[in-house]
Coordinates of N, CA, C and O in Angstrom, one line a residue:
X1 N -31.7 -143.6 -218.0 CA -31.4 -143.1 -216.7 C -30.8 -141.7 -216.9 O -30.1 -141.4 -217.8
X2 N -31.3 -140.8 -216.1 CA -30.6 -139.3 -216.1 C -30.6 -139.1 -214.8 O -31.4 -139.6 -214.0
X3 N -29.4 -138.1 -214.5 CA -29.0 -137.6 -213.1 C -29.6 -136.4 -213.1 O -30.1 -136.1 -214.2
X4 N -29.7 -135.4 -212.2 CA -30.1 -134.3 -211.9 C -29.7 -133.5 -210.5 O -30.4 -133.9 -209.5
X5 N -29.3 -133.0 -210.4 CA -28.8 -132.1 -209.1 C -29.6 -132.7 -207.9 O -28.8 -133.3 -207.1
X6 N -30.9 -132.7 -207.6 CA -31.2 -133.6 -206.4 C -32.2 -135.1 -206.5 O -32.8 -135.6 -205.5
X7 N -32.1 -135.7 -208.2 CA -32.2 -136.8 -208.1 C -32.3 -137.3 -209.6 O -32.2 -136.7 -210.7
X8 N -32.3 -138.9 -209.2 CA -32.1 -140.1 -210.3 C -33.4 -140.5 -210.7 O -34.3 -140.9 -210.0
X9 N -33.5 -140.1 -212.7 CA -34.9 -140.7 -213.0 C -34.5 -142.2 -213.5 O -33.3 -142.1 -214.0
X10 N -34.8 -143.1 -213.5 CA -34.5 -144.4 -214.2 C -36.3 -144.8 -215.0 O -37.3 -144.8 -214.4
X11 N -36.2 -145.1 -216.0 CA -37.2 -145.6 -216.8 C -37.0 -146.8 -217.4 O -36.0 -147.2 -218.0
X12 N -38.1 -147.3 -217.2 CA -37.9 -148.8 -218.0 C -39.1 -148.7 -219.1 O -39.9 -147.8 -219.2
X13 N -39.0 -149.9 -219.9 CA -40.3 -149.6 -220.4 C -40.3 -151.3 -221.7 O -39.4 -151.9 -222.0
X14 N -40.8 -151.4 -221.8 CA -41.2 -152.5 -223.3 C -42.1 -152.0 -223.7 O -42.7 -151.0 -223.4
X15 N -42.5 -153.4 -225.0 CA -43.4 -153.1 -226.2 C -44.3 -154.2 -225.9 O -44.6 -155.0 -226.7
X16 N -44.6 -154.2 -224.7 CA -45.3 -155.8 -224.3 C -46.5 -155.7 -224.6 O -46.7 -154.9 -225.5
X17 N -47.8 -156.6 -224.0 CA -49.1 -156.3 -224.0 C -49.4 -155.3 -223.3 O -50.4 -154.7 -223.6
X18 N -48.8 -154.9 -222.3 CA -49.6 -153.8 -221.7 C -50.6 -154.3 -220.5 O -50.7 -155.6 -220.4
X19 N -51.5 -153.4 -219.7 CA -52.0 -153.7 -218.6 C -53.3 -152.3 -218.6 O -53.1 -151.1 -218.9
X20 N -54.5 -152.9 -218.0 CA -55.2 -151.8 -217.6 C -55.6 -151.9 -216.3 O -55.4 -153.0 -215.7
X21 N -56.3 -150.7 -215.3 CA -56.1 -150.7 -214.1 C -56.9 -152.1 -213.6 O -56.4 -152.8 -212.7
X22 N -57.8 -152.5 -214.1 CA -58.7 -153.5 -213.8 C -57.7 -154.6 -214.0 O -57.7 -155.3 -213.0
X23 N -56.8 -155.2 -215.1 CA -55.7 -156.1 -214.6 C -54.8 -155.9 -213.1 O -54.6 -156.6 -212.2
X24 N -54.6 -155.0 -213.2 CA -53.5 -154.6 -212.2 C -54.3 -155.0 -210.4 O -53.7 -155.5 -209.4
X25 N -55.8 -154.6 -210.3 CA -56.6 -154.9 -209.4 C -56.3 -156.5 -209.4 O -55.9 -157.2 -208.5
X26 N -56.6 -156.6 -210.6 CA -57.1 -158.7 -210.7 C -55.5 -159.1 -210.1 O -55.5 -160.0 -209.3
X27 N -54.4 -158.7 -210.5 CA -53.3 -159.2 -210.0 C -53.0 -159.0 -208.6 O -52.4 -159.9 -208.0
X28 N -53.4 -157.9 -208.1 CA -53.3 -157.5 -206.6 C -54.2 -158.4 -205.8 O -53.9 -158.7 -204.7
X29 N -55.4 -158.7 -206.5 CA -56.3 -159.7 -205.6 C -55.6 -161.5 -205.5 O -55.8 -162.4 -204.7
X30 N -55.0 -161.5 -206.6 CA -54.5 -163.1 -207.1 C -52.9 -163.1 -206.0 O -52.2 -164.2 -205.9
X31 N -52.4 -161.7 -205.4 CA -51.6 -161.7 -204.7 C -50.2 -161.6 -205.4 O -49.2 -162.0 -204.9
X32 N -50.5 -161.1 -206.5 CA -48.9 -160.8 -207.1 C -48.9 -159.2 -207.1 O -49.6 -158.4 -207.7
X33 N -47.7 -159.1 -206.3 CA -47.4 -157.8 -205.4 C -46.0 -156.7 -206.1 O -45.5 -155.6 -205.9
X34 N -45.8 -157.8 -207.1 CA -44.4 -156.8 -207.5 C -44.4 -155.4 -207.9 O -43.5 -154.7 -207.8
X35 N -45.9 -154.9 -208.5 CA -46.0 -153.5 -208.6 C -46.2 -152.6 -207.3 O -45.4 -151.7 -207.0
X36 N -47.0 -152.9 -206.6 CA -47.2 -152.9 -204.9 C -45.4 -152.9 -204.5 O -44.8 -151.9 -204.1
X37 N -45.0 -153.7 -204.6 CA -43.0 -153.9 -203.4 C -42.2 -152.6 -204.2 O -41.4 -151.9 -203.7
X38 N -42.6 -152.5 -205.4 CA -41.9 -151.5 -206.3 C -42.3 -150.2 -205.7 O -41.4 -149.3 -205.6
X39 N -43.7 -149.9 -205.4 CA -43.9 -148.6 -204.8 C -43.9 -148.0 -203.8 O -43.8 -146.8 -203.7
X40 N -43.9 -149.1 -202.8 CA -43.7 -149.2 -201.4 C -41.8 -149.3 -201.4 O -41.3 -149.2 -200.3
X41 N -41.0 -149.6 -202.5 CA -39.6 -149.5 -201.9 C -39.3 -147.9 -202.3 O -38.6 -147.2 -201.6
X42 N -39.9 -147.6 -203.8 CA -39.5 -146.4 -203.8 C -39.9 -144.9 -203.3 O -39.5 -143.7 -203.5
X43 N -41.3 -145.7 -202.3 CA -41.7 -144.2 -201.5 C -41.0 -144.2 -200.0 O -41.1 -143.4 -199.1
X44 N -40.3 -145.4 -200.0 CA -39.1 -145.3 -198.7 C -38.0 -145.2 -198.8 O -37.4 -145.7 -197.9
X45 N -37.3 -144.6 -199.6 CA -36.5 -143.5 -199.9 C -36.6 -142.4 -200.4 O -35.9 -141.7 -201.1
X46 N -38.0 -142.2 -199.8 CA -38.2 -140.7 -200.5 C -38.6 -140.3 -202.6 O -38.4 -139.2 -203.2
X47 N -39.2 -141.3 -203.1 CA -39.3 -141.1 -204.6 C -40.9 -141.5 -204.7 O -41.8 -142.1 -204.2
X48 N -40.3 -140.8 -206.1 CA -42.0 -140.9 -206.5 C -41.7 -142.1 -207.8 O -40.6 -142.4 -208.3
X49 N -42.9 -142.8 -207.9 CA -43.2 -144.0 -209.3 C -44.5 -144.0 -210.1 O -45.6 -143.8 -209.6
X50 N -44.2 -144.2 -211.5 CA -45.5 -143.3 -212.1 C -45.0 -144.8 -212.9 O -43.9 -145.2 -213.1
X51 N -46.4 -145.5 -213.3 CA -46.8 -146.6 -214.3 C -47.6 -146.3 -215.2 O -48.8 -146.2 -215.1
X52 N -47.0 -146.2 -216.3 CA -47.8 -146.4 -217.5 C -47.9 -147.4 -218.7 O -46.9 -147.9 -219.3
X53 N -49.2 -147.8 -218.9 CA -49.6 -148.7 -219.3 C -50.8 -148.7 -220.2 O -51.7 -147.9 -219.8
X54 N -51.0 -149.6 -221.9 CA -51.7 -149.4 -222.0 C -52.3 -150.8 -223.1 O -51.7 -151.2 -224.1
X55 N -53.1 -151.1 -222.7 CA -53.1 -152.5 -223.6 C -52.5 -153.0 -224.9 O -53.2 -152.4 -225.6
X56 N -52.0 -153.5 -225.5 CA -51.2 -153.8 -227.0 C -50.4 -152.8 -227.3 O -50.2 -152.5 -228.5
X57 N -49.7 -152.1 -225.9 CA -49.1 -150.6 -226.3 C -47.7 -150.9 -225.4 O -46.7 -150.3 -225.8
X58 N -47.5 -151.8 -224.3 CA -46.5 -152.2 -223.6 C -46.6 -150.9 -222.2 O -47.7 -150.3 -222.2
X59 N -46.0 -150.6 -221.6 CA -45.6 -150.6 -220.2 C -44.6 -149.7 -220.2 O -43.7 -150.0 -221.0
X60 N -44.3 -148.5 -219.4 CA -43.3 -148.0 -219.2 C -43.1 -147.4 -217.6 O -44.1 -146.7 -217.3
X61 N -42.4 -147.5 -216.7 CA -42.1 -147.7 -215.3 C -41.0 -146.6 -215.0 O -39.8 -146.9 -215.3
X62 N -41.3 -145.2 -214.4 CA -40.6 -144.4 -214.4 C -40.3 -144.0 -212.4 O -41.2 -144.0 -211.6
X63 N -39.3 -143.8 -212.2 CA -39.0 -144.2 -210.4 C -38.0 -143.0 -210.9 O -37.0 -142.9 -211.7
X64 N -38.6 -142.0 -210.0 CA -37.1 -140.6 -209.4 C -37.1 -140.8 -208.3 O -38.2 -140.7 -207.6
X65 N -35.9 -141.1 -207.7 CA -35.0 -141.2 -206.5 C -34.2 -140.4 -205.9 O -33.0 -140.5 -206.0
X66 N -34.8 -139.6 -205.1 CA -33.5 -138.1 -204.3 C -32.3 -138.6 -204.6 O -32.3 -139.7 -205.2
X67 N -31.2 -138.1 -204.3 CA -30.1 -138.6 -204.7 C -29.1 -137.4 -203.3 O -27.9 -137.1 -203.3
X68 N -30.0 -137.1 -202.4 CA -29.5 -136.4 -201.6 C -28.6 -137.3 -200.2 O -29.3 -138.3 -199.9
X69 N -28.1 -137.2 -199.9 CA -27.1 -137.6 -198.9 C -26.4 -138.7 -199.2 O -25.7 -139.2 -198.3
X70 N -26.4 -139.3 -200.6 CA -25.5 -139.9 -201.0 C -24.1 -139.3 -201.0 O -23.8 -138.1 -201.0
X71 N -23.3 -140.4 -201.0 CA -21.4 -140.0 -201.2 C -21.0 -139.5 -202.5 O -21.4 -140.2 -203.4
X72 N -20.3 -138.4 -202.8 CA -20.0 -138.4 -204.0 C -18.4 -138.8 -204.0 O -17.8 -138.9 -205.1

């Protein structure tokens, strides 16, 4: 996690199997949506979400979040 004057990067990541676009289709058609709810929550607060993925390479999930009109 790093802060930044007008926003929050948070990264996740493992050493899993990994995923390629054509899984990620096959899961969206079988209706498991959690990459989908992840993208759609963080483009409604204004952020961008970048997934990277690469088979026997694991997964890394990077979400910046404005951090503007929050309370300090």
């Amino acid at each position: 996690m790093a802060a930044g004057d007008a926003d929050l990067m948070v990264t996740v990541g493992d050493g899993g199997r990994g995923f390629t676009r054509e899984d990620e289709q096959a899961a969206r058609e079988a209706h498991h949506v959690g990459l989908d709810l992840l993208r759609r929550r963080v483009g409604e607060v204004g952020g961008q979400l970048n997934i990277e993925s690469r088979p026997g390479r694991g997964t890394r999930v990077i979400a910046r979040l404005p951090i503007h009109g929050v309370a300090s």
